[in-house]
Short mmCIF file of C-alpha atoms and ligand atoms in Angstrom, two decimals:
data_model
loop_
_atom_site.label_atom_id
_atom_site.label_comp_id
_atom_site.label_asym_id
_atom_site.label_seq_id
_atom_site.Cartn_x
_atom_site.Cartn_y
_atom_site.Cartn_z
CA MET A 26 80.02 87.74 135.33
CA ILE A 27 76.94 88.63 136.56
CA ALA A 28 74.68 86.69 138.54
CA PHE A 29 71.18 87.78 139.06
CA GLU A 30 69.80 85.60 142.26
CA GLN A 31 66.36 86.07 143.22
CA VAL A 32 66.75 89.94 142.65
CA ASP A 33 63.67 92.55 144.30
CA LYS A 34 63.93 96.28 143.72
CA HIS A 35 61.67 99.11 145.08
CA PHE A 36 60.85 102.16 144.15
CA GLY A 37 59.37 103.53 147.18
CA ASP A 38 56.08 101.42 147.01
CA PHE A 39 56.87 100.08 143.26
CA HIS A 40 57.92 97.08 142.99
CA VAL A 41 60.31 97.50 140.12
CA LEU A 42 62.46 94.34 140.07
CA LYS A 43 60.46 91.12 140.76
CA GLY A 44 62.52 87.87 141.65
CA ILE A 45 65.39 88.39 138.67
CA GLU A 46 67.14 85.69 137.76
CA LEU A 47 70.22 85.91 135.15
CA ARG A 48 73.20 84.93 135.29
CA VAL A 49 75.34 86.58 131.89
CA GLU A 50 78.50 84.07 131.33
CA PRO A 51 81.94 85.66 129.52
CA GLY A 52 81.83 87.16 126.07
CA GLU A 53 77.90 86.81 126.30
CA VAL A 54 76.10 89.26 124.77
CA VAL A 55 72.52 89.41 126.53
CA VAL A 56 69.86 91.55 124.77
CA VAL A 57 66.74 93.23 126.72
CA VAL A 58 63.81 93.85 125.57
CA GLY A 59 60.09 94.65 126.74
CA PRO A 60 57.61 97.24 127.32
CA SER A 61 58.67 100.95 128.10
CA GLY A 62 58.26 100.54 131.92
CA SER A 63 59.21 97.57 132.51
CA GLY A 64 62.64 97.52 134.26
CA LYS A 65 65.31 96.90 131.74
CA SER A 66 66.85 100.29 132.75
CA THR A 67 66.61 99.82 136.33
CA LEU A 68 68.34 96.09 135.47
CA LEU A 69 70.55 97.77 133.78
CA ARG A 70 72.05 100.01 136.91
CA CYS A 71 72.04 97.32 139.42
CA ILE A 72 74.93 95.82 137.91
CA ASN A 73 76.93 99.02 138.28
CA ARG A 74 75.23 100.09 141.21
CA LEU A 75 73.98 103.25 139.68
CA GLU A 76 70.51 101.44 141.47
CA THR A 77 71.05 99.23 144.63
CA ILE A 78 68.97 96.29 144.79
CA SER A 79 66.27 95.85 147.91
CA SER A 80 67.07 92.12 148.26
CA GLY A 81 68.16 89.16 146.98
CA SER A 82 71.73 88.45 145.93
CA LEU A 83 73.70 90.24 142.45
CA THR A 84 77.27 89.32 141.94
CA VAL A 85 79.39 91.16 139.55
CA LEU A 86 82.96 90.34 138.72
CA ASP A 87 83.55 88.40 141.96
CA VAL A 88 82.04 90.73 143.92
CA LYS A 89 78.86 90.73 145.46
CA LEU A 90 77.60 93.95 145.60
CA GLY A 91 75.47 94.54 148.60
CA ASP A 92 79.08 93.70 150.76
CA LYS A 93 79.78 96.66 152.97
CA GLY A 94 83.64 97.24 151.90
CA THR A 95 82.78 96.65 148.25
CA ASP A 96 85.10 98.67 146.27
CA ILE A 97 82.30 100.26 144.21
CA ASN A 98 84.26 102.55 142.21
CA ARG A 99 87.32 99.70 141.90
CA LEU A 100 84.27 97.63 139.67
CA ARG A 101 83.14 100.70 137.94
CA ARG A 102 86.29 100.86 136.24
CA ASP A 103 85.57 97.45 134.56
CA ILE A 104 82.22 98.35 133.61
CA GLY A 105 81.52 100.13 130.56
CA MET A 106 78.20 102.24 130.29
CA VAL A 107 76.75 104.01 127.38
CA PHE A 108 73.49 105.60 127.67
CA GLN A 109 70.48 106.88 125.04
CA HIS A 110 71.75 110.56 125.31
CA PHE A 111 75.42 110.12 125.09
CA ASN A 112 76.59 112.49 128.06
CA LEU A 113 79.87 113.58 126.69
CA TYR A 114 81.42 116.78 128.19
CA PRO A 115 80.69 119.53 125.79
CA HIS A 116 83.73 121.55 126.49
CA LYS A 117 86.23 118.81 125.41
CA THR A 118 87.00 117.07 122.12
CA ALA A 119 86.44 113.64 121.31
CA LEU A 120 89.97 113.32 122.17
CA GLY A 121 89.78 114.92 125.39
CA ASN A 122 86.03 112.84 126.18
CA VAL A 123 88.09 109.53 125.71
CA SER A 124 91.11 109.99 127.52
CA LEU A 125 90.00 111.80 130.78
CA ALA A 126 89.07 108.92 132.81
CA PRO A 127 92.21 107.14 131.78
CA MET A 128 94.26 109.99 133.10
CA LYS A 129 92.31 110.97 135.91
CA VAL A 130 91.18 107.48 137.21
CA LEU A 131 94.09 105.33 135.83
CA GLY A 132 96.90 107.87 136.43
CA GLN A 133 97.71 107.54 133.60
CA PRO A 134 100.16 109.93 132.07
CA ARG A 135 98.37 112.44 129.32
CA ALA A 136 100.89 111.45 126.21
CA GLU A 137 99.72 107.67 127.17
CA ALA A 138 96.47 108.63 127.13
CA GLU A 139 95.54 110.50 124.22
CA ALA A 140 97.85 107.69 122.51
CA THR A 141 95.34 104.97 123.45
CA ALA A 142 92.30 107.34 123.10
CA ARG A 143 93.23 108.12 118.97
CA GLN A 144 93.24 103.88 118.92
CA TYR A 145 89.39 103.66 120.10
CA LEU A 146 88.19 106.63 118.28
CA GLU A 147 89.78 104.64 114.72
CA LYS A 148 88.37 101.71 116.21
CA VAL A 149 84.65 103.13 115.73
CA GLY A 150 85.52 105.01 112.60
CA ILE A 151 86.31 107.94 113.55
CA GLY A 152 89.74 108.81 114.09
CA ASP A 153 89.75 112.02 111.98
CA MET A 154 87.38 113.46 114.29
CA ALA A 155 89.96 113.85 117.63
CA ASP A 156 89.66 117.25 117.57
CA ARG A 157 85.84 118.64 117.47
CA TYR A 158 83.82 119.02 120.11
CA PRO A 159 80.71 117.18 120.74
CA ALA A 160 78.75 119.71 118.92
CA GLN A 161 80.70 119.41 115.93
CA LEU A 162 79.72 115.93 115.69
CA SER A 163 76.39 113.79 114.08
CA GLY A 164 74.83 111.83 116.96
CA GLY A 165 76.13 108.76 115.45
CA GLN A 166 79.25 110.01 115.44
CA GLN A 167 78.97 111.35 119.53
CA GLN A 168 77.48 108.02 120.31
CA ARG A 169 80.55 106.42 119.20
CA VAL A 170 83.02 108.93 120.94
CA ALA A 171 80.60 107.53 124.32
CA ILE A 172 81.53 104.14 123.22
CA ALA A 173 85.44 104.86 122.88
CA ARG A 174 85.09 106.12 126.13
CA GLY A 175 83.89 103.22 127.27
CA LEU A 176 86.90 100.93 126.07
CA ALA A 177 89.29 103.13 126.94
CA MET A 178 89.18 102.09 130.90
CA LYS A 179 89.29 98.55 129.38
CA PRO A 180 86.45 97.19 131.02
CA LYS A 181 85.02 93.56 130.93
CA ILE A 182 81.83 94.03 131.08
CA MET A 183 79.99 97.02 128.61
CA LEU A 184 76.67 97.78 129.52
CA PHE A 185 74.41 100.06 126.75
CA ASP A 186 71.17 101.00 127.30
CA GLU A 187 69.02 102.16 124.28
CA PRO A 188 72.12 103.50 122.55
CA THR A 189 70.32 104.30 119.51
CA SER A 190 67.04 105.23 120.67
CA ALA A 191 68.29 109.08 120.45
CA LEU A 192 69.36 108.73 117.17
CA ASP A 193 68.45 109.74 113.86
CA PRO A 194 67.38 106.34 111.62
CA GLU A 195 70.45 107.13 108.81
CA MET A 196 72.93 107.01 112.22
CA VAL A 197 71.87 103.94 113.83
CA GLY A 198 74.14 101.57 111.92
CA GLU A 199 76.93 103.27 111.86
CA VAL A 200 76.38 102.36 116.11
CA LEU A 201 75.04 98.86 115.41
CA ASP A 202 78.12 98.38 113.54
CA VAL A 203 80.24 98.91 116.48
CA MET A 204 78.37 97.35 118.88
CA LYS A 205 78.68 93.89 116.46
CA ALA A 206 82.24 94.35 116.36
CA LEU A 207 83.11 94.35 120.09
CA ALA A 208 80.46 91.48 120.15
CA ARG A 209 82.43 89.64 117.72
CA GLU A 210 85.41 89.98 119.78
CA GLY A 211 84.23 88.79 122.46
CA MET A 212 83.19 91.61 124.73
CA THR A 213 80.59 90.60 127.44
CA MET A 214 77.50 92.77 126.45
CA VAL A 215 74.05 93.55 128.18
CA VAL A 216 72.30 95.43 125.94
CA VAL A 217 68.89 97.18 126.04
CA THR A 218 67.61 98.16 122.76
CA HIS A 219 64.33 98.14 120.46
CA GLU A 220 66.56 97.02 117.74
CA MET A 221 65.01 93.61 116.93
CA GLY A 222 67.58 93.07 113.88
CA PHE A 223 70.15 93.77 116.09
CA ALA A 224 69.04 91.71 118.61
CA ARG A 225 68.41 88.69 116.29
CA GLU A 226 71.63 88.85 114.50
CA VAL A 227 74.15 89.61 117.60
CA ALA A 228 72.66 87.86 120.96
CA ASP A 229 73.41 84.96 122.47
CA ARG A 230 70.14 85.12 124.48
CA VAL A 231 67.14 87.57 124.49
CA VAL A 232 65.55 88.94 127.61
CA PHE A 233 62.31 89.87 127.54
CA MET A 234 60.63 91.58 130.76
CA ASP A 235 57.31 92.77 131.44
CA HIS A 236 56.06 94.25 134.47
CA GLY A 237 59.56 93.87 136.45
CA ARG A 238 59.78 90.11 135.81
CA ILE A 239 62.11 88.29 133.58
CA LEU A 240 59.15 85.97 131.01
CA GLU A 241 61.88 84.66 128.97
CA VAL A 242 65.04 83.94 128.05
CA SER A 243 65.66 82.47 124.82
CA PRO A 244 68.26 82.28 121.93
CA PRO A 245 66.72 84.68 118.88
CA GLU A 246 66.34 82.08 116.89
CA VAL A 247 63.19 80.82 119.44
CA PHE A 248 62.49 84.11 121.16
CA PHE A 249 61.67 86.06 117.23
CA GLU A 250 60.09 82.73 115.64
CA GLN A 251 58.21 81.10 118.32
CA PRO A 252 58.68 82.66 121.69
CA ARG A 253 57.11 80.77 124.78
CA GLU A 254 55.08 83.57 126.60
CA GLU A 255 52.35 84.86 125.24
CA ARG A 256 53.02 88.56 126.24
CA ALA A 257 56.75 87.98 124.30
CA ARG A 258 54.30 87.22 120.99
CA ALA A 259 52.33 90.13 121.74
CA PHE A 260 55.30 92.56 122.68
CA LEU A 261 56.45 91.04 119.21
CA ASN A 262 53.16 91.80 117.46
CA ARG A 263 53.86 95.35 118.39
CA VAL A 264 57.13 96.07 117.66
CA LEU A 265 57.94 93.93 114.36
P1 ADP B 9 62.58 100.60 131.17
O1 ADP B 9 63.58 100.98 131.14
O2 ADP B 9 61.76 99.19 130.53
O3 ADP B 9 61.48 101.59 130.48
P2 ADP B 9 62.92 101.44 133.86
O4 ADP B 9 63.33 100.50 134.50
O5 ADP B 9 63.17 102.85 133.16
O6 ADP B 9 61.79 101.00 132.95
O7 ADP B 9 61.53 101.73 134.69
C1 ADP B 9 60.57 100.99 135.33
C2 ADP B 9 59.91 101.87 136.11
O8 ADP B 9 60.60 102.16 137.55
C3 ADP B 9 58.94 102.63 135.58
O9 ADP B 9 57.74 102.93 136.14
C4 ADP B 9 59.19 103.59 136.34
O10 ADP B 9 58.64 105.10 135.95
C5 ADP B 9 60.03 103.68 137.54
N1 ADP B 9 60.87 104.14 138.07
C6 ADP B 9 62.51 104.46 137.24
N2 ADP B 9 63.39 104.79 137.97
C7 ADP B 9 62.59 105.63 139.22
C8 ADP B 9 62.99 106.27 140.53
N3 ADP B 9 63.93 106.61 140.31
N4 ADP B 9 62.09 106.15 141.13
C9 ADP B 9 60.69 105.94 141.00
N5 ADP B 9 60.70 105.67 139.89
C10 ADP B 9 61.43 104.96 139.01
MG1 MG B 10 64.93 102.37 129.75
#
């Protein structure tokens, strides 16, 4: 689904991603962890080309991202992204937020888009809040609207960048539960998170980044019990 081959990325003089090699297979859940500033968000943002790579090759859903003529809008339709800050439209209801892109981008008639949106709001456990505006929802509920909005485009890949980091602690669980359910259904997911419990339980593989490099890719039982890398061990000692 995703293949990074010797990918480098610079911001001006700053070398943010270094020699990235990573493949994500269909249905896989890859959890990316590492210290702040290590390049996790940049790695994620390259996948839907919110950032462009400087060199190497990055192939997503059989499309090579650097190629001229790549239909980036087409590709983005197939990739849902959920951010730390929910980025909901404040002047639209939950239903309006979830049905907007299917209408605008996919050209679905309103009735169809709204019916589908209601299904996804049900799916993330807030079917009864369809008519509320973001300001009338808790942080956990807003983030679940954001996930429903991503799913309404029927993506093939879902990217999550610290989706629970801005939430009050008591709301983290409800968002992680939605993500766990998605993982169980076979969604291909790349998740940046500090929730080590989630990584341990849900990840097929854990990717550890530090200073722009991937230092370790291991199944969670290996990563958490006997990390191969010294810096991964030091990181885990700090966060666990
Ligand atoms: P992480 O998500 O692991 O915290 P990021 O990918 O956000 O790391 O950032 C990695 C490094 O790149 C940080 O040092 C950050 O300051 C820098 N960086 C991120 N975005 C930009 C940008 N648009 N321009 C310049 N530097 C950036
Ligand atoms: Mg980040």
